[in-house]
mmCIF file of C-alpha atoms in Angstrom:
data_model
loop_
_atom_site.group_PDB
_atom_site.id
_atom_site.type_symbol
_atom_site.label_atom_id
_atom_site.label_comp_id
_atom_site.label_asym_id
_atom_site.label_seq_id
_atom_site.Cartn_x
_atom_site.Cartn_y
_atom_site.Cartn_z
ATOM 1 C CA GLY A 587 -86.643 -33.459 3.999
ATOM 2 C CA ASP A 588 -84.689 -33.146 6.982
ATOM 3 C CA SER A 589 -80.848 -33.770 6.720
ATOM 4 C CA VAL A 590 -77.741 -33.625 8.480
ATOM 5 C CA THR A 591 -74.388 -32.467 7.177
ATOM 6 C CA GLN A 592 -70.992 -33.062 9.087
ATOM 7 C CA MET A 593 -67.566 -31.843 8.151
ATOM 8 C CA GLU A 594 -65.456 -34.197 6.085
ATOM 9 C CA GLY A 595 -63.101 -36.448 7.582
ATOM 10 C CA PRO A 596 -60.527 -37.683 8.290
ATOM 11 C CA VAL A 597 -59.624 -35.298 11.059
ATOM 12 C CA THR A 598 -55.994 -35.811 12.451
ATOM 13 C CA LEU A 599 -54.912 -34.016 15.667
ATOM 14 C CA SER A 600 -52.263 -34.545 18.010
ATOM 15 C CA GLU A 601 -53.049 -35.471 21.608
ATOM 16 C CA GLU A 602 -54.203 -32.844 23.900
ATOM 17 C CA ALA A 603 -55.239 -30.622 20.834
ATOM 18 C CA PHE A 604 -58.685 -28.900 20.716
ATOM 19 C CA LEU A 605 -61.248 -30.684 18.816
ATOM 20 C CA THR A 606 -64.227 -29.347 16.670
ATOM 21 C CA ILE A 607 -66.474 -31.562 14.450
ATOM 22 C CA ASN A 608 -69.057 -29.408 12.677
ATOM 23 C CA CYS A 609 -72.531 -30.524 12.137
ATOM 24 C CA THR A 610 -75.467 -28.409 10.493
ATOM 25 C CA TYR A 611 -79.005 -29.705 10.269
ATOM 26 C CA THR A 612 -82.161 -28.954 8.022
ATOM 27 C CA ALA A 613 -85.561 -29.651 9.742
ATOM 28 C CA THR A 614 -88.616 -28.208 9.980
ATOM 29 C CA GLY A 615 -90.133 -27.916 13.514
ATOM 30 C CA TYR A 616 -88.002 -28.620 16.867
ATOM 31 C CA PRO A 617 -85.607 -31.565 16.326
ATOM 32 C CA SER A 618 -83.794 -33.580 18.868
ATOM 33 C CA LEU A 619 -80.021 -33.621 18.319
ATOM 34 C CA PHE A 620 -77.594 -36.521 19.214
ATOM 35 C CA TRP A 621 -73.788 -37.161 18.827
ATOM 36 C CA TYR A 622 -73.156 -40.773 18.467
ATOM 37 C CA VAL A 623 -69.177 -42.359 18.478
ATOM 38 C CA GLN A 624 -68.348 -45.554 16.745
ATOM 39 C CA TYR A 625 -64.993 -47.342 17.589
ATOM 40 C CA PRO A 626 -63.438 -49.740 15.326
ATOM 41 C CA GLY A 627 -65.369 -53.053 14.894
ATOM 42 C CA GLU A 628 -68.389 -51.721 17.387
ATOM 43 C CA GLY A 629 -71.849 -50.386 17.247
ATOM 44 C CA LEU A 630 -72.814 -46.949 17.855
ATOM 45 C CA GLN A 631 -72.813 -45.526 21.250
ATOM 46 C CA LEU A 632 -74.766 -42.593 22.263
ATOM 47 C CA LEU A 633 -72.120 -39.694 23.158
ATOM 48 C CA LEU A 634 -74.516 -36.982 24.080
ATOM 49 C CA LYS A 635 -77.962 -35.094 23.001
ATOM 50 C CA ALA A 636 -79.802 -32.058 23.285
ATOM 51 C CA THR A 637 -83.582 -31.727 22.981
ATOM 52 C CA LYS A 638 -84.408 -28.062 22.594
ATOM 53 C CA ALA A 639 -82.716 -24.705 21.576
ATOM 54 C CA ASP A 640 -79.680 -23.427 23.432
ATOM 55 C CA ASP A 641 -79.726 -26.864 25.357
ATOM 56 C CA LYS A 642 -75.930 -28.157 25.926
ATOM 57 C CA GLY A 643 -75.333 -31.804 25.761
ATOM 58 C CA SER A 644 -72.032 -33.140 27.479
ATOM 59 C CA ASN A 645 -70.416 -36.432 28.167
ATOM 60 C CA LYS A 646 -66.878 -37.350 28.752
ATOM 61 C CA GLY A 647 -65.254 -34.089 28.129
ATOM 62 C CA PHE A 648 -67.106 -33.834 24.965
ATOM 63 C CA GLU A 649 -69.823 -30.779 24.342
ATOM 64 C CA ALA A 650 -72.260 -29.461 21.782
ATOM 65 C CA THR A 651 -74.904 -26.656 22.006
ATOM 66 C CA TYR A 652 -78.073 -26.743 20.229
ATOM 67 C CA ARG A 653 -77.919 -23.447 18.202
ATOM 68 C CA LYS A 654 -81.363 -23.173 16.554
ATOM 69 C CA GLU A 655 -80.348 -19.545 14.953
ATOM 70 C CA THR A 656 -77.385 -21.440 13.055
ATOM 71 C CA THR A 657 -79.226 -24.786 12.872
ATOM 72 C CA SER A 658 -75.718 -26.233 14.257
ATOM 73 C CA PHE A 659 -74.846 -28.678 16.688
ATOM 74 C CA HIS A 660 -70.932 -28.760 16.783
ATOM 75 C CA LEU A 661 -69.071 -31.295 18.672
ATOM 76 C CA GLU A 662 -66.322 -29.720 20.871
ATOM 77 C CA LYS A 663 -63.712 -31.247 23.172
ATOM 78 C CA GLY A 664 -60.744 -28.989 24.668
ATOM 79 C CA SER A 665 -57.810 -31.790 25.060
ATOM 80 C CA VAL A 666 -58.202 -34.979 22.873
ATOM 81 C CA GLN A 667 -56.695 -38.268 23.880
ATOM 82 C CA VAL A 668 -55.726 -41.332 21.732
ATOM 83 C CA SER A 669 -58.539 -43.083 23.195
ATOM 84 C CA ASP A 670 -60.942 -40.523 21.272
ATOM 85 C CA SER A 671 -60.015 -41.974 17.909
ATOM 86 C CA ALA A 672 -63.290 -43.030 16.222
ATOM 87 C CA VAL A 673 -65.825 -42.015 13.764
ATOM 88 C CA TYR A 674 -68.283 -39.486 15.192
ATOM 89 C CA PHE A 675 -71.929 -39.304 13.831
ATOM 90 C CA CYS A 676 -74.426 -36.325 14.246
ATOM 91 C CA ALA A 677 -78.229 -37.124 14.030
ATOM 92 C CA LEU A 678 -81.284 -35.733 14.456
ATOM 93 C CA SER A 679 -84.733 -37.054 15.388
ATOM 94 C CA SER A 680 -88.068 -34.978 14.623
ATOM 95 C CA TYR A 681 -91.729 -35.707 14.426
ATOM 96 C CA ASN A 682 -91.696 -34.996 10.693
ATOM 97 C CA GLN A 683 -89.349 -37.977 10.187
ATOM 98 C CA GLY A 684 -91.959 -40.046 11.990
ATOM 99 C CA GLU A 685 -89.870 -43.328 13.264
ATOM 100 C CA LYS A 686 -86.489 -42.410 11.629
ATOM 101 C CA LEU A 687 -83.272 -41.103 13.032
ATOM 102 C CA ILE A 688 -81.433 -39.114 10.483
ATOM 103 C CA PHE A 689 -77.547 -39.661 10.531
ATOM 104 C CA GLY A 690 -74.788 -37.479 8.881
ATOM 105 C CA GLN A 691 -72.158 -39.388 6.980
ATOM 106 C CA GLY A 692 -69.871 -39.637 9.751
ATOM 107 C CA THR A 693 -66.347 -37.936 10.714
ATOM 108 C CA GLU A 694 -63.305 -40.087 11.532
ATOM 109 C CA LEU A 695 -60.907 -38.749 13.927
ATOM 110 C CA SER A 696 -57.560 -39.800 14.620
ATOM 111 C CA VAL A 697 -55.310 -38.612 17.576
ATOM 112 C CA LYS A 698 -51.816 -39.128 17.387
ATOM 113 C CA PRO A 699 -49.624 -39.305 20.574
ATOM 114 C CA SER B 132 -81.840 -51.863 32.311
ATOM 115 C CA GLN B 133 -82.099 -52.312 28.724
ATOM 116 C CA THR B 134 -80.106 -54.368 26.777
ATOM 117 C CA ILE B 135 -79.701 -55.120 22.868
ATOM 118 C CA HIS B 136 -78.170 -58.410 21.671
ATOM 119 C CA GLN B 137 -77.274 -59.070 18.046
ATOM 120 C CA TRP B 138 -75.799 -62.452 16.593
ATOM 121 C CA PRO B 139 -73.456 -63.568 15.199
ATOM 122 C CA ALA B 140 -70.630 -60.990 15.399
ATOM 123 C CA THR B 141 -68.987 -62.218 12.011
ATOM 124 C CA LEU B 142 -70.181 -64.223 9.347
ATOM 125 C CA VAL B 143 -68.824 -65.351 5.937
ATOM 126 C CA GLN B 144 -71.381 -66.986 3.479
ATOM 127 C CA PRO B 145 -71.020 -67.660 -0.092
ATOM 128 C CA VAL B 146 -72.902 -65.918 -3.022
ATOM 129 C CA GLY B 147 -76.349 -67.361 -3.209
ATOM 130 C CA SER B 148 -76.564 -68.785 0.094
ATOM 131 C CA PRO B 149 -79.257 -67.586 2.658
ATOM 132 C CA LEU B 150 -78.964 -65.181 5.556
ATOM 133 C CA SER B 151 -80.412 -64.648 9.066
ATOM 134 C CA LEU B 152 -79.386 -62.119 11.232
ATOM 135 C CA GLU B 153 -81.178 -62.045 14.635
ATOM 136 C CA CYS B 154 -81.655 -59.050 17.039
ATOM 137 C CA THR B 155 -83.431 -58.979 20.495
ATOM 138 C CA VAL B 156 -84.063 -56.411 22.943
ATOM 139 C CA GLU B 157 -84.311 -56.721 26.835
ATOM 140 C CA GLY B 158 -85.943 -54.683 29.686
ATOM 141 C CA THR B 159 -88.482 -52.864 27.528
ATOM 142 C CA SER B 160 -91.549 -53.218 25.694
ATOM 143 C CA ASN B 161 -92.930 -52.391 22.370
ATOM 144 C CA PRO B 162 -89.548 -50.855 20.903
ATOM 145 C CA ASN B 163 -89.295 -49.222 17.423
ATOM 146 C CA LEU B 164 -86.644 -51.500 15.907
ATOM 147 C CA TYR B 165 -84.225 -50.746 13.294
ATOM 148 C CA TRP B 166 -81.818 -52.310 10.774
ATOM 149 C CA TYR B 167 -78.621 -50.314 9.327
ATOM 150 C CA ARG B 168 -76.007 -51.155 7.031
ATOM 151 C CA GLN B 169 -72.911 -49.606 6.985
ATOM 152 C CA ALA B 170 -70.408 -50.077 3.729
ATOM 153 C CA ALA B 171 -66.769 -50.062 4.629
ATOM 154 C CA GLY B 172 -65.778 -46.341 5.391
ATOM 155 C CA ARG B 173 -69.429 -45.214 4.626
ATOM 156 C CA GLY B 174 -72.180 -43.959 6.697
ATOM 157 C CA LEU B 175 -75.256 -45.591 7.923
ATOM 158 C CA GLN B 176 -77.827 -46.693 5.537
ATOM 159 C CA LEU B 177 -81.501 -47.392 7.104
ATOM 160 C CA LEU B 178 -82.698 -50.811 5.800
ATOM 161 C CA PHE B 179 -86.036 -51.420 7.583
ATOM 162 C CA TYR B 180 -87.746 -50.328 10.515
ATOM 163 C CA SER B 181 -90.731 -51.620 12.755
ATOM 164 C CA VAL B 182 -93.154 -49.906 15.331
ATOM 165 C CA GLY B 183 -94.726 -53.193 16.251
ATOM 166 C CA ILE B 184 -94.962 -57.025 15.803
ATOM 167 C CA GLY B 185 -95.534 -57.764 12.073
ATOM 168 C CA GLN B 186 -95.042 -54.256 11.023
ATOM 169 C CA ILE B 187 -92.238 -53.775 8.514
ATOM 170 C CA SER B 188 -91.471 -50.463 7.000
ATOM 171 C CA SER B 189 -88.491 -50.837 4.016
ATOM 172 C CA GLU B 190 -86.561 -47.937 3.125
ATOM 173 C CA VAL B 191 -84.339 -49.626 0.227
ATOM 174 C CA PRO B 192 -85.553 -52.050 -2.001
ATOM 175 C CA GLN B 193 -83.171 -55.015 -2.323
ATOM 176 C CA ASN B 194 -82.891 -58.688 -1.733
ATOM 177 C CA LEU B 195 -83.154 -58.372 1.874
ATOM 178 C CA SER B 196 -85.989 -58.609 3.970
ATOM 179 C CA ALA B 197 -87.130 -58.172 7.727
ATOM 180 C CA SER B 198 -89.583 -59.538 10.313
ATOM 181 C CA ARG B 199 -90.552 -59.037 13.677
ATOM 182 C CA PRO B 200 -92.094 -62.125 15.134
ATOM 183 C CA GLN B 201 -92.253 -61.232 18.371
ATOM 184 C CA ASP B 202 -92.214 -57.677 20.230
ATOM 185 C CA ARG B 203 -88.505 -57.593 21.143
ATOM 186 C CA GLN B 204 -87.264 -59.765 18.149
ATOM 187 C CA PHE B 205 -86.175 -58.297 14.790
ATOM 188 C CA ILE B 206 -84.801 -60.836 12.113
ATOM 189 C CA LEU B 207 -83.029 -59.775 8.904
ATOM 190 C CA SER B 208 -83.112 -62.329 5.777
ATOM 191 C CA SER B 209 -82.170 -62.893 2.238
ATOM 192 C CA LYS B 210 -82.857 -65.842 0.381
ATOM 193 C CA LYS B 211 -79.825 -65.384 -1.839
ATOM 194 C CA LEU B 212 -76.792 -63.527 -0.919
ATOM 195 C CA LEU B 213 -74.995 -61.024 -3.464
ATOM 196 C CA LEU B 214 -71.424 -59.656 -3.046
ATOM 197 C CA SER B 215 -73.036 -56.332 -2.452
ATOM 198 C CA ASP B 216 -74.615 -57.306 0.451
ATOM 199 C CA SER B 217 -71.289 -57.517 2.214
ATOM 200 C CA GLY B 218 -70.917 -55.018 5.175
ATOM 201 C CA PHE B 219 -71.663 -54.196 8.680
ATOM 202 C CA TYR B 220 -75.314 -54.751 9.994
ATOM 203 C CA LEU B 221 -76.596 -52.967 12.642
ATOM 204 C CA CYS B 222 -79.631 -53.232 14.848
ATOM 205 C CA ALA B 223 -80.975 -50.503 17.145
ATOM 206 C CA TRP B 224 -83.943 -49.682 19.279
ATOM 207 C CA ARG B 225 -85.684 -46.648 20.535
ATOM 208 C CA ALA B 226 -88.352 -46.401 23.097
ATOM 209 C CA GLN B 227 -90.711 -43.923 21.032
ATOM 210 C CA ARG B 228 -90.311 -41.088 18.635
ATOM 211 C CA ASN B 229 -87.809 -38.234 19.221
ATOM 212 C CA THR B 230 -85.683 -39.964 21.505
ATOM 213 C CA GLU B 231 -82.337 -41.445 21.245
ATOM 214 C CA ALA B 232 -81.452 -44.956 19.807
ATOM 215 C CA PHE B 233 -79.322 -47.818 21.220
ATOM 216 C CA PHE B 234 -77.539 -49.935 19.066
ATOM 217 C CA GLY B 235 -76.183 -53.616 19.088
ATOM 218 C CA GLN B 236 -72.584 -54.605 18.510
ATOM 219 C CA GLY B 237 -73.241 -55.093 14.887
ATOM 220 C CA THR B 238 -72.581 -58.153 12.446
ATOM 221 C CA ARG B 239 -69.755 -58.049 10.101
ATOM 222 C CA LEU B 240 -71.106 -59.993 6.939
ATOM 223 C CA THR B 241 -68.582 -60.765 4.103
ATOM 224 C CA VAL B 242 -70.073 -62.418 0.857
ATOM 225 C CA VAL B 243 -67.460 -64.514 -0.895
#
């Protein structure tokens, strides 16, 4: 079945460092891809999305490009801030999965001043 | 605009007691509704989803149940809680397939 794999965490960075969180997926057809962020004690918030190959989603300085050839949707940010400390989830949705949204296991990011 | 409400925010319940968590969505019709559970330090586990009133799909057999008595209301219940039911419960909605989901703020359940 369809699945999402994220890099293991926790990831610890210094403020203003470059961030990459890897996400790869397995899916038949053409899924939509999402990144969600979860701050401590809160629900998940949609960070960005891409619905077709080569689309780039972006929001709040974060970017991710839908790469069908490598089945990847890596999250990047050029300069992280302490306020970016959170858990990040990659997810996919496809018609093959019906009504379900498939999530990766989450990657915890900690940014130190 | 659409909003999702989930309550209570925190709950401490004794083992063997009943549970009722409620989720409501405003500003949309006929949403797909979801209940997820997140154990401490773990990922998301899909528990139930619903595509319409009275239609419930269960993903994980356990002592929890879900109901959808109205179009925009989704309830998670248990007759007798177990210690292993502790966790962070999240409700979510989607407009249709292949779109993003929107999450409530979650309920932190501690079974003691």
